[in-house]
Short mmCIF file of C-alpha atoms and ligand atoms in Angstrom, two decimals:
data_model
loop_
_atom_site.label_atom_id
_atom_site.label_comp_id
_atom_site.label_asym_id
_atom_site.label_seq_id
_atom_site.Cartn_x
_atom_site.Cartn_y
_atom_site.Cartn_z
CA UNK A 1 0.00 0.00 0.00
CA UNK A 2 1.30 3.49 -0.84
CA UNK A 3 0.07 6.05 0.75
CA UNK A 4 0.07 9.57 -0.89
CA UNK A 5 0.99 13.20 1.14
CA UNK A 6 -2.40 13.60 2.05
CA UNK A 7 -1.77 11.60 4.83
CA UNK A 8 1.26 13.28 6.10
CA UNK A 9 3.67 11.43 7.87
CA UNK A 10 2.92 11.78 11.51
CA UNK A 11 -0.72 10.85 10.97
CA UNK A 12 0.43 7.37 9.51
CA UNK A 13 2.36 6.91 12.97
CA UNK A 14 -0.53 8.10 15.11
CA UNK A 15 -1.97 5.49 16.26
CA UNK A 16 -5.52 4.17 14.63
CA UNK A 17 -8.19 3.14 16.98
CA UNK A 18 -10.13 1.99 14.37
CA UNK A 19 -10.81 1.08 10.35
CA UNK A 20 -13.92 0.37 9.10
CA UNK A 21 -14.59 -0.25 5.39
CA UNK A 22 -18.11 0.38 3.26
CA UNK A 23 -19.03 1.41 0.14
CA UNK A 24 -19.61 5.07 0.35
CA UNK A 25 -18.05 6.97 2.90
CA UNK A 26 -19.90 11.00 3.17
CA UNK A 27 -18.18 13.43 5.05
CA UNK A 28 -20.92 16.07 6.12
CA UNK A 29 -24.13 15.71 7.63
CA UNK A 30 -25.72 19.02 6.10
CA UNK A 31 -28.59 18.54 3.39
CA UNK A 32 -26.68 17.41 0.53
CA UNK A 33 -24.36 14.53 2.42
CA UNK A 34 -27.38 13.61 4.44
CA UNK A 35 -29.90 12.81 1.37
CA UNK A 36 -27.40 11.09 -0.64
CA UNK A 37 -26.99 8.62 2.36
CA UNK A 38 -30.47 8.52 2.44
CA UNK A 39 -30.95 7.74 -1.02
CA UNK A 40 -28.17 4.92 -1.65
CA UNK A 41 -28.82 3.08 2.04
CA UNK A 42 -32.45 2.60 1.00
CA UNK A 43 -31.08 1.08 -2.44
CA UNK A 44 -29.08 -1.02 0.05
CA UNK A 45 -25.60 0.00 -0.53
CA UNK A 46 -23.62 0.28 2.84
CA UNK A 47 -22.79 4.28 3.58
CA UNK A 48 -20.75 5.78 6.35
CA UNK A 49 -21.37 9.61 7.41
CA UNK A 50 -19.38 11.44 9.07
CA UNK A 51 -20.25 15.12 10.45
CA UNK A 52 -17.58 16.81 12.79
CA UNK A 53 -20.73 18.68 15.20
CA UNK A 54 -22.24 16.45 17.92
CA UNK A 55 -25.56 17.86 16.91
CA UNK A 56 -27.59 19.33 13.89
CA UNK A 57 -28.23 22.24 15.92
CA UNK A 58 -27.45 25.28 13.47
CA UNK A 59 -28.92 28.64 13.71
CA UNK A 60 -29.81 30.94 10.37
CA UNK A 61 -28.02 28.07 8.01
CA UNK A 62 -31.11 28.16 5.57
CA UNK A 63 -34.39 26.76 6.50
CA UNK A 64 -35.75 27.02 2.72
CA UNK A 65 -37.29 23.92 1.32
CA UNK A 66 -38.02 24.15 -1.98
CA UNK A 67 -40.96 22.45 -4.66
CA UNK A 68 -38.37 20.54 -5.87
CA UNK A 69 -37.26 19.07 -2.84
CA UNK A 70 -40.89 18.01 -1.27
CA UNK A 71 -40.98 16.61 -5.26
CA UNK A 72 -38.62 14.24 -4.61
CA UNK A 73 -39.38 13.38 -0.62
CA UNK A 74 -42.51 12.63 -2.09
CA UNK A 75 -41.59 10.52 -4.49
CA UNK A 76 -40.40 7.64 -1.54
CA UNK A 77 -43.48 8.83 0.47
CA UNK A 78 -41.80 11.85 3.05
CA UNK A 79 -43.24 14.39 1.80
CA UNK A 80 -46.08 14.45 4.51
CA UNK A 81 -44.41 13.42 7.49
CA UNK A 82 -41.79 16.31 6.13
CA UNK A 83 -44.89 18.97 6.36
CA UNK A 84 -45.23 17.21 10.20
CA UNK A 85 -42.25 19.57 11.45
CA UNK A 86 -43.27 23.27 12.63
CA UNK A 87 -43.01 24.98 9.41
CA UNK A 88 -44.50 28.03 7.35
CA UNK A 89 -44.96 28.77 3.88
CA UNK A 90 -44.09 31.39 1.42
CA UNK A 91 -45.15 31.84 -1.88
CA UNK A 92 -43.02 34.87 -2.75
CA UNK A 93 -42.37 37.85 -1.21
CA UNK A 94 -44.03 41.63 -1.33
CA UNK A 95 -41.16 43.83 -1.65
CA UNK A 96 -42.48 47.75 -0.66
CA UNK A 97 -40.97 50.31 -3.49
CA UNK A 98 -41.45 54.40 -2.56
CA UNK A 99 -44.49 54.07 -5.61
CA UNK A 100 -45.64 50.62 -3.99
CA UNK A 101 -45.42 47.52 -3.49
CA UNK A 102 -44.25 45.12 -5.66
CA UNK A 103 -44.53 40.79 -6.00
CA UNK A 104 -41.58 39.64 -8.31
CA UNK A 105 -42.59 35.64 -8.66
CA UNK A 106 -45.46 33.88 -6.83
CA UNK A 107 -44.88 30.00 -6.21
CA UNK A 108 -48.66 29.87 -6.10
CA UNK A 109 -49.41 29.40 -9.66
CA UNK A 110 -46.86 26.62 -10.19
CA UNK A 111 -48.33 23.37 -11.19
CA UNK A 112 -46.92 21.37 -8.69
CA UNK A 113 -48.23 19.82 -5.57
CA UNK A 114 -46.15 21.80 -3.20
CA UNK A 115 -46.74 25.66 -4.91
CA UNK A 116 -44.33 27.09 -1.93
CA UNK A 117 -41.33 27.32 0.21
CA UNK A 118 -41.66 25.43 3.36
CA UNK A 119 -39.71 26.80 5.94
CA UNK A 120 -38.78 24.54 8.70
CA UNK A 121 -35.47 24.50 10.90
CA UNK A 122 -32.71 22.72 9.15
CA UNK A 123 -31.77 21.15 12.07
CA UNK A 124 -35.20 19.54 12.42
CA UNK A 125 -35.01 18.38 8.39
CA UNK A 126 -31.87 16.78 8.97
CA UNK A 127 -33.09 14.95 12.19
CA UNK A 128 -36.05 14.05 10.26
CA UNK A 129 -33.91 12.52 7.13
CA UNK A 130 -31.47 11.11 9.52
CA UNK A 131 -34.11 8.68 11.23
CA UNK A 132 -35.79 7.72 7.74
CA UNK A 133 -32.42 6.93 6.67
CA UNK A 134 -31.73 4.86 10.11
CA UNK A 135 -34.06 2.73 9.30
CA UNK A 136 -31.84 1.04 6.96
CA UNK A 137 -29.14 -1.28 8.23
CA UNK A 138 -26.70 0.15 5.61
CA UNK A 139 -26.79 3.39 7.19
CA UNK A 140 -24.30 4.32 9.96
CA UNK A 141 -23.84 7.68 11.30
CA UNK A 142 -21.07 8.89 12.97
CA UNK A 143 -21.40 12.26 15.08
CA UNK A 144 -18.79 14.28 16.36
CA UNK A 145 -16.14 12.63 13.72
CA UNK A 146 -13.87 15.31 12.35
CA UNK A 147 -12.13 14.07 8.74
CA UNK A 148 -9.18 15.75 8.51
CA UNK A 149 -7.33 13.17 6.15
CA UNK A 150 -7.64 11.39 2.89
CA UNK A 151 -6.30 8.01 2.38
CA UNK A 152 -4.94 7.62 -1.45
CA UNK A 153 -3.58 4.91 -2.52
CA UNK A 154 -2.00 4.70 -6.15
CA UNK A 155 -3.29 7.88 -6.58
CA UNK A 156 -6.70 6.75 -5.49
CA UNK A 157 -8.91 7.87 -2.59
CA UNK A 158 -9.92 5.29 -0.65
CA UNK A 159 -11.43 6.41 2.53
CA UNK A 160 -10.39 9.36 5.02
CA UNK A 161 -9.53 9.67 8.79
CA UNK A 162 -11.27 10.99 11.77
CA UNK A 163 -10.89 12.70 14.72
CA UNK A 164 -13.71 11.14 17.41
CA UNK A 165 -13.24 12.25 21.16
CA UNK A 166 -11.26 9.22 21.82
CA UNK A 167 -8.96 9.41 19.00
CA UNK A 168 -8.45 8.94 14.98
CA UNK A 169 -10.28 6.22 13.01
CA UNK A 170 -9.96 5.36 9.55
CA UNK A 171 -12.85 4.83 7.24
CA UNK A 172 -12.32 2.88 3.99
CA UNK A 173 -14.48 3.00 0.60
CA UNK A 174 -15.10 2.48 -2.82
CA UNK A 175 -15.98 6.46 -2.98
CA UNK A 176 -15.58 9.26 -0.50
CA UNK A 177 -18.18 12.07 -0.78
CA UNK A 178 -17.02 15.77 -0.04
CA UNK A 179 -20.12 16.93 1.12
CA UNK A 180 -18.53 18.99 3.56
CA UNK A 181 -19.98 22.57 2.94
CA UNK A 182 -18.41 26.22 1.57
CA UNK A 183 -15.31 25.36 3.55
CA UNK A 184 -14.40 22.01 2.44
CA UNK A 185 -11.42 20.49 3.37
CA UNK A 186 -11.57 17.20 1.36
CA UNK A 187 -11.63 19.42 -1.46
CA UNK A 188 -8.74 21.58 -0.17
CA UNK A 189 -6.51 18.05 0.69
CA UNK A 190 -7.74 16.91 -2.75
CA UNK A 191 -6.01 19.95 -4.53
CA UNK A 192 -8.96 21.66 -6.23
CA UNK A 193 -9.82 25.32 -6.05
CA UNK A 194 -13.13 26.91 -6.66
CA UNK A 195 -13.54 29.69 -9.15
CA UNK A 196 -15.07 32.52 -7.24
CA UNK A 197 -16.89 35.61 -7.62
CA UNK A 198 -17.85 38.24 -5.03
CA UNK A 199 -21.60 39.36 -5.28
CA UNK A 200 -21.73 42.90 -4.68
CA UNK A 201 -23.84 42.44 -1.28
CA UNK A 202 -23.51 40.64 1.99
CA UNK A 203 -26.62 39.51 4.47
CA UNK A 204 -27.12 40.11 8.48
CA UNK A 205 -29.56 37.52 9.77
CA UNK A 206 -31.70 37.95 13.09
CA UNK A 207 -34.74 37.80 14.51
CA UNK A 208 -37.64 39.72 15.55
CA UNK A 209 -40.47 38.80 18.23
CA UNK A 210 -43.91 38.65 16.87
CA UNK A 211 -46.22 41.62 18.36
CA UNK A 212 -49.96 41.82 19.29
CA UNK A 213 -51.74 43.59 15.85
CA UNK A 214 -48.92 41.84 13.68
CA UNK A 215 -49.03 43.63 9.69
CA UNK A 216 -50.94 41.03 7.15
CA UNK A 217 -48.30 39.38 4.62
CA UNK A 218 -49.27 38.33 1.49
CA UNK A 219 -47.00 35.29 0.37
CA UNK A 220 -45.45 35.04 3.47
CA UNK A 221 -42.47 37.33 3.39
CA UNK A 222 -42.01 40.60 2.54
CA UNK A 223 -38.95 43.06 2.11
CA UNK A 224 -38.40 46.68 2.00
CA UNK A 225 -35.81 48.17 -0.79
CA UNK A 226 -34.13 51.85 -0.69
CA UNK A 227 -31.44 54.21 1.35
CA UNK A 228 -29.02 51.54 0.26
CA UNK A 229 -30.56 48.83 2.25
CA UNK A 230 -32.78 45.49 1.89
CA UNK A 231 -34.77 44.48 4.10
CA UNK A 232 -36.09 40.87 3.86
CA UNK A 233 -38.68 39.35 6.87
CA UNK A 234 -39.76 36.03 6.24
CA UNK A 235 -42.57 34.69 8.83
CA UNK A 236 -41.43 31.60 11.34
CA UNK A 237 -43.22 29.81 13.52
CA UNK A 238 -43.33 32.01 16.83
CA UNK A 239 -41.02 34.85 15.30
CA UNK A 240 -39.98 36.80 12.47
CA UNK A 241 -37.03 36.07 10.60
CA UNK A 242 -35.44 39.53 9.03
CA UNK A 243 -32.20 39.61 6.94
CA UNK A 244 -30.94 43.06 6.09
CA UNK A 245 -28.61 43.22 2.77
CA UNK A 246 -25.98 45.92 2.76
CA UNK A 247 -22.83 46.17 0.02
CA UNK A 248 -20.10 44.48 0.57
CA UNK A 249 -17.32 45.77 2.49
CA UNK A 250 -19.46 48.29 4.41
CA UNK A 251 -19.60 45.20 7.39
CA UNK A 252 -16.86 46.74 9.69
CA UNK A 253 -19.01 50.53 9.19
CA UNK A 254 -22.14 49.05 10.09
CA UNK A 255 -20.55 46.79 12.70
CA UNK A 256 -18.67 50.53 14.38
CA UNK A 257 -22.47 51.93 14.39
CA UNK A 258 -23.46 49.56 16.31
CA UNK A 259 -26.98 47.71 16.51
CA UNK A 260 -28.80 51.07 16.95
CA UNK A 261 -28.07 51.90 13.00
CA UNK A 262 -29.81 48.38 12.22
CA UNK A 263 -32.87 49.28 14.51
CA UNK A 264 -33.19 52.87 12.63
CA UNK A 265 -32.39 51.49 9.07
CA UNK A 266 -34.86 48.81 9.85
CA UNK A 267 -37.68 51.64 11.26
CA UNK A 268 -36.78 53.67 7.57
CA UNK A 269 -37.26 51.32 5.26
CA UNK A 270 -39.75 49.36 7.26
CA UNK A 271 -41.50 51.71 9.25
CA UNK A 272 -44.15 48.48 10.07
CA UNK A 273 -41.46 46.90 12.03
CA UNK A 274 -39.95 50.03 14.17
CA UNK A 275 -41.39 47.91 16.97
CA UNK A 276 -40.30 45.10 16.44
CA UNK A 277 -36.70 46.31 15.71
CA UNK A 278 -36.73 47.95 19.78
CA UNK A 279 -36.02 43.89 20.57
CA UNK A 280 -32.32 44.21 18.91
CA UNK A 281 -30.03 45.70 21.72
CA UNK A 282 -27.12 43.62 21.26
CA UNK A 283 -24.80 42.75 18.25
CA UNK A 284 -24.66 39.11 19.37
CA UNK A 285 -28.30 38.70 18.27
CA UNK A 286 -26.82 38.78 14.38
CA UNK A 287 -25.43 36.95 12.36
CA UNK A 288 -23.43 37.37 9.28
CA UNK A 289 -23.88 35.48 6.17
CA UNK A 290 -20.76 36.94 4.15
CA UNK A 291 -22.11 36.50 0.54
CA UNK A 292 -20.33 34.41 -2.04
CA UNK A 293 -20.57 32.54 -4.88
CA UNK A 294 -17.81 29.95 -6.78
CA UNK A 295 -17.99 26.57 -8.74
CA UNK A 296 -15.29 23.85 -8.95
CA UNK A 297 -13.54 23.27 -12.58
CA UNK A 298 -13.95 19.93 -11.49
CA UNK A 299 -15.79 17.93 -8.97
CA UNK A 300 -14.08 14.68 -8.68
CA UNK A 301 -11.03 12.53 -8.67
CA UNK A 302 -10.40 8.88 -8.73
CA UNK A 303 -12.35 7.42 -5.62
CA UNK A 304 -13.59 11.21 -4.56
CA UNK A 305 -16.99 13.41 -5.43
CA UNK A 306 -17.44 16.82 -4.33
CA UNK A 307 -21.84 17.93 -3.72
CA UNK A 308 -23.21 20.58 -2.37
CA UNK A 309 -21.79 23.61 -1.24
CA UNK A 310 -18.03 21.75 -1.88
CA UNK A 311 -18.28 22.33 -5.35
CA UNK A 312 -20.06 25.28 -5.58
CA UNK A 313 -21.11 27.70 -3.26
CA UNK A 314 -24.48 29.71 -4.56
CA UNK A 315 -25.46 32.92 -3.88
CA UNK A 316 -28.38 33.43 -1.60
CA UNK A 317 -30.89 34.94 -4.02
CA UNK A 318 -33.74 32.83 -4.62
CA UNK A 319 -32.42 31.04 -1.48
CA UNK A 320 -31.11 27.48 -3.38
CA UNK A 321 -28.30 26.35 -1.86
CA UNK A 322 -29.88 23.68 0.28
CA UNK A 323 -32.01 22.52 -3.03
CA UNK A 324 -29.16 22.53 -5.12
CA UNK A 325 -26.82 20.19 -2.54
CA UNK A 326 -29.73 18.10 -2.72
CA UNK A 327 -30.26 18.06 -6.29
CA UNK A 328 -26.87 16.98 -6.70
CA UNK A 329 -27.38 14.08 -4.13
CA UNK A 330 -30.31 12.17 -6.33
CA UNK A 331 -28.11 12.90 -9.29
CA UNK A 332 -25.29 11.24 -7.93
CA UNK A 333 -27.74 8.64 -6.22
CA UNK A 334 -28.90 7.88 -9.02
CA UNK A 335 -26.21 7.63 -11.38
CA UNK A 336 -23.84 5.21 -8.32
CA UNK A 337 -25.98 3.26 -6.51
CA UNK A 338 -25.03 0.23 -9.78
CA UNK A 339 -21.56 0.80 -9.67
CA UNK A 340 -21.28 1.25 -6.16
CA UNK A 341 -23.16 -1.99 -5.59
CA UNK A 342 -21.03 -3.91 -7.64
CA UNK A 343 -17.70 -2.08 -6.10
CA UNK A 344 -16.76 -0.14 -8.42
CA UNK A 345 -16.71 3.39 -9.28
CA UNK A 346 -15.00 4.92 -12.10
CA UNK A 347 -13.88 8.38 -13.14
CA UNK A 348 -16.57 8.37 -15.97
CA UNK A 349 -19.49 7.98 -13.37
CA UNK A 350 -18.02 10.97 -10.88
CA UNK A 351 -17.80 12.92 -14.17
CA UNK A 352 -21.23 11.89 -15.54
CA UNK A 353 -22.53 13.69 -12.22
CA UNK A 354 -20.58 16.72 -12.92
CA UNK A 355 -21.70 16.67 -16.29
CA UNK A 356 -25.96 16.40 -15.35
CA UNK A 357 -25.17 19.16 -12.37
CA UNK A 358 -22.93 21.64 -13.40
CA UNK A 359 -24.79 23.25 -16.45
CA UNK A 360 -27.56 23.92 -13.85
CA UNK A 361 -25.59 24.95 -11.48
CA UNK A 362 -24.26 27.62 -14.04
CA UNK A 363 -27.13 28.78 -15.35
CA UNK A 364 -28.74 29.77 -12.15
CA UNK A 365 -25.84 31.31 -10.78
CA UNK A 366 -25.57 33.86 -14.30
CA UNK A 367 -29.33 33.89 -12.83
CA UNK A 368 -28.35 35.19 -9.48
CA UNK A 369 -25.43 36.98 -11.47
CA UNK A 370 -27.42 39.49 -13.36
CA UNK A 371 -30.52 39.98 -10.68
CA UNK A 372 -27.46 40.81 -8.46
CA UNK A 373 -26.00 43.59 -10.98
CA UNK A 374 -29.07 44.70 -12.63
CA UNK A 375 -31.42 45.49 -9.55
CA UNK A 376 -29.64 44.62 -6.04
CA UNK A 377 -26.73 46.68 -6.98
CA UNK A 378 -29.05 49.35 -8.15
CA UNK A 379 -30.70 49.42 -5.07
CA UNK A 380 -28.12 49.41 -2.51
CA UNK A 381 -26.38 52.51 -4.54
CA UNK A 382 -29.59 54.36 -3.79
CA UNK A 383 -29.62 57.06 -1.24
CA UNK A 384 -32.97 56.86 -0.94
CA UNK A 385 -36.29 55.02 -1.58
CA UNK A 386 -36.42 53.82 -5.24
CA UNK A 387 -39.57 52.76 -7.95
CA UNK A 388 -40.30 49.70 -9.09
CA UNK A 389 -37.84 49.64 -12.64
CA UNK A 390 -40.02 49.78 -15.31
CA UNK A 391 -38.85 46.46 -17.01
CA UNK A 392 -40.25 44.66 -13.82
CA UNK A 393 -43.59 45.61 -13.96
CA UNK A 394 -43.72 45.22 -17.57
CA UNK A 395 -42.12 41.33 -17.14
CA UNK A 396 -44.65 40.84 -14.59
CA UNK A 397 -47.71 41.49 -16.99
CA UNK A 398 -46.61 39.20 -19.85
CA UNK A 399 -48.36 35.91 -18.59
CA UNK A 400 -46.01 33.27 -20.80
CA UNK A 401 -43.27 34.54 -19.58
CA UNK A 402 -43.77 35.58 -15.66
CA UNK A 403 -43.58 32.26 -13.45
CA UNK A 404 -40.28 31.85 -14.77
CA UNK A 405 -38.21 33.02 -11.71
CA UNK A 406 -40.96 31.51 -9.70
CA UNK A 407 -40.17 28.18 -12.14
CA UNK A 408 -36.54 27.97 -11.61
CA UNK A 409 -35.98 29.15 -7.67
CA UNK A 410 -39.05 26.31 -7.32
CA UNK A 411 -36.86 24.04 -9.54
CA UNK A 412 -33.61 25.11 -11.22
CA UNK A 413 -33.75 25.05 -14.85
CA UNK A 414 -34.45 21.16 -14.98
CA UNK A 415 -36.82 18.64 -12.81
CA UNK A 416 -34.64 16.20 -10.89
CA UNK A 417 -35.82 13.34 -9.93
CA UNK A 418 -34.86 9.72 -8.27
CA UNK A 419 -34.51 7.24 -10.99
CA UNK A 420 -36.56 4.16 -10.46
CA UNK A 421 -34.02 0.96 -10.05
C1 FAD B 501 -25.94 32.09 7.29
C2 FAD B 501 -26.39 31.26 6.11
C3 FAD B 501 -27.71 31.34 5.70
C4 FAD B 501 -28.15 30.56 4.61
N1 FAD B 501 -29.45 30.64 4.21
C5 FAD B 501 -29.90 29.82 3.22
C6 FAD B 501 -31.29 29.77 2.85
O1 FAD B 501 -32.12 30.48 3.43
N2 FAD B 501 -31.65 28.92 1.87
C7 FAD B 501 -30.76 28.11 1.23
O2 FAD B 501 -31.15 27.34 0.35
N3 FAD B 501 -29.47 28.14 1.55
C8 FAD B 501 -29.02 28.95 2.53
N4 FAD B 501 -27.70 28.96 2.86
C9 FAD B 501 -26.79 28.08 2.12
C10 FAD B 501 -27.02 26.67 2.57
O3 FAD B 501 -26.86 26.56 3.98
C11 FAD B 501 -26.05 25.74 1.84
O4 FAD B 501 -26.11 25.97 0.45
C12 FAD B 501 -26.41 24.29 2.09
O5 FAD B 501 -26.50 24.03 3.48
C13 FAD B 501 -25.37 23.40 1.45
O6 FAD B 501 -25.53 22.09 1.87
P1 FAD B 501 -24.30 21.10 1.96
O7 FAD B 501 -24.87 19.81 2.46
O8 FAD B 501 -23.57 21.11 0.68
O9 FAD B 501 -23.30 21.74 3.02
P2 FAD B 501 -23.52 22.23 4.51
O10 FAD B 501 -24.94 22.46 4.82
O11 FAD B 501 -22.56 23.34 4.74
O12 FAD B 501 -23.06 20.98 5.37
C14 FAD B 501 -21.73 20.60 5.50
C15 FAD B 501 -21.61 19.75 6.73
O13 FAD B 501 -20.31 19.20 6.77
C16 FAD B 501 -19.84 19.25 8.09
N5 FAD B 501 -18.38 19.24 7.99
C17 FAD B 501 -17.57 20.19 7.48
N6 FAD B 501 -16.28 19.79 7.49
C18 FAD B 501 -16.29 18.54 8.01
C19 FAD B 501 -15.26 17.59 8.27
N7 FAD B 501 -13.98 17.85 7.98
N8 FAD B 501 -15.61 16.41 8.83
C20 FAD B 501 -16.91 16.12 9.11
N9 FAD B 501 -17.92 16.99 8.89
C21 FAD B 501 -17.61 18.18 8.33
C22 FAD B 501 -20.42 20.53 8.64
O14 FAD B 501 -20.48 20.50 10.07
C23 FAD B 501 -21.80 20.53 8.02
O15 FAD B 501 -22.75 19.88 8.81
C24 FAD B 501 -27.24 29.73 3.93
C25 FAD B 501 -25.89 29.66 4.34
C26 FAD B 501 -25.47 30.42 5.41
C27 FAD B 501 -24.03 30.36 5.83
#
């Protein structure tokens, strides 16, 4: 056995507590590694997953389920015990313009069984997916399991190793999964660099409390636009959940202002929520979600496949991330379960799940691209409250062409679906 510099030569001496071998072997328990275990353990091929937190707990990581994703939970019957979790539902949002306000795409209208966004807490989704996919024997989850190596040999991954509280543990497969989120290290041991591009805006999350007398909302979020700010509240269960979207590189400004120029801003361009916005008295109540966007030249090497955020990170309009991680887990379900049930897994499959993701991936994120130049930009330049551009209310009266957006943040550009065996 040769093993190659990704396992450096003090890790080969440390000692192993334990190796394990199986098929599959997904480091990451967010949406994308989770549903591909899912998917191949109920086809019956043997998957390890490894995620490095002891808990799902995360706060503000995106609770936005999309059409497509209830599509394909309800295609092996989850889709109703999915809508069982707290949850709400939007069907597009009513953003307020100084001449009024204004619905850009409304989920309603979409023929689909699920015409909305459920939002639900990711770390309830993944608990839920977990247990479905714990009810197959060739499922084993490992908590609290940090990967911090890849095991090559001949130029071949075969497996990584672990950190655990007691020690380092070596799992060994016929394909490793990078399903390890924006920050992946698989793909940073495994030598490949993301392309990426700075959208022109970054995102403080927080909450507000819900008030006596609470302001209707039509679709279930709303947003205010002007003064160089965005305000976006989406309604929870029990709470509000407001993002406000300033340029980039004005973080360290607003941060020196302190969270009384988030309260005003939020009272100027919302003047609904001034209320609401006396709850924020500390800076620790926010969270920043600093806004990028980058795809992988390539998502693969011999034994290893980057999903999910690994291979490309997407920008938060339309709110796809989790849907596209997903979408490239029944992909890549789909096209391995054979080979990975008969042991092997060549470069052509890892490439044929490239090929079927990345032109989607692509095309939404020139998507994201030009709604991010044309009108975001736009309207964070503004010094103060701006109209609804023309060319959006005109788009929004042509009836062939209007559910687009509403078509492609509901779905990307293409259905995806599980393939029947
Ligand atoms: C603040 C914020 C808000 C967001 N809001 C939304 C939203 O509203 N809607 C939306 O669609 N998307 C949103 N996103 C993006 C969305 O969270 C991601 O696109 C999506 O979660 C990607 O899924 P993933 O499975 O690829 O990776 P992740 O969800 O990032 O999961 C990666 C997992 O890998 C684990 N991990 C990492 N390294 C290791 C390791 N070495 N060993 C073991 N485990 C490891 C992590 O703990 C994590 O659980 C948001 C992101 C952020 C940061």
């Amino acid at each position: 056995m040769s093993l190659s510099a990704t396992v450096p030569h003090e890790a080969s001496t440390q000692e192993i507590l334990s190796s394990t071998q199986t098929s599959c072997c997904i480091v990451g328990g967010g949406p994308g590694g989770m549903m591909l275990a899912l998917l191949l353990a109920r086809r019956g091929v043997p998957v390890t997953l490894l995620e490095m937190h002891k808990d799902f707990d995360r706060e503000f990581r995106g609770d936005t389920i999309h059409p497509s994703t209830m599509e394909i939970l309800d295609q092996i019957g989850l889709a109703e015990k999915l809508h069982e979790i707290p949850h709400t539902k939007i069907t597009g949002p009513t953003l307020q313009f100084a001449n009024g306000p204004f619905r850009p795409f409304n989920l309603a209208r979409l023929k689909t069984r699920f015409p909305y966004i459920l939002l639900a807490p990711q770390s309830c989704f993944l608990e839920f997916i977990a247990s479905e996919a714990a009810k197959y024997p060739q499922f084993k989850l490992v908590m609290h399991a940090h990967a911090q190596k890849m095991v090559e040999e001949n130029g071949v991954v075969c497996g990584v190793r672990y950190l655990a509280p007691d020690g380092l543990h070596e799992v060994r497969a016929a394909l490793t999964v990078a399903a390890d989120g924006r920050f992946s290290q698989l793909r940073r041991l495994a030598g490949i660099e993301p392309v990426k591009t700075a959208p022109p805006m970054d995102v403080l999350w927080f909450r507000l409390p819900k008030l006596p007398d609470e302001p209707e909302v039509t679709g279930g979020a709303f947003g205010g636009i002007g003064r160089g700010r965005i305000f976006i509240v989406l309604e929870r269960t029990g709470y509000w959940q407001a993002g406000l979207v300033f340029p980039k590189g004005q973080y360290q400004e607003l941060r020196a202002k302190g969270v009384e120029a988030v309260r005003q801003s939020l009272a100027e361009t919302e003047p609904r929520f001034a209320k609401h916005a006396e709850s924020l008295t500390d800076w620790q109540q926010l969270t920043l979600l600093s806004v990028e966007s980058s795809l992988c030249p390539v998502w693969h090497k011999p034994g290893l496949l980057l999903i999910g955020d690994a291979a490309h990170v997407m920008s938060p309009v339309g709110g796809v991330g989790i849907n596209y991680a997903i979408q490239d887990a029944v992909v890549a379900a789909n096209v391995l379960t054979k080979p990975l049930l008969a042991g092997r897994v060549s470069e052509t499959d890892l490439a044929d799940v490239q090929r079927q993701r990345e032109k989607p991936t692509r095309t939404i994120q020139s998507m994201q691209s030009f709604m991010q130049r044309n009108l975001l930009a736009n309207a964070l330049r503004a010094q103060s409250a701006i109209n609804i551009p023309w060319q959006l209310k005109l788009f929004v009266r042509i009836p062939f062409v209007r559910d687009f957006p509403a078509r492609m943040i509901a779905f990307g550009p293409k259905r995806v679906r599980i393939a029947e065996p």
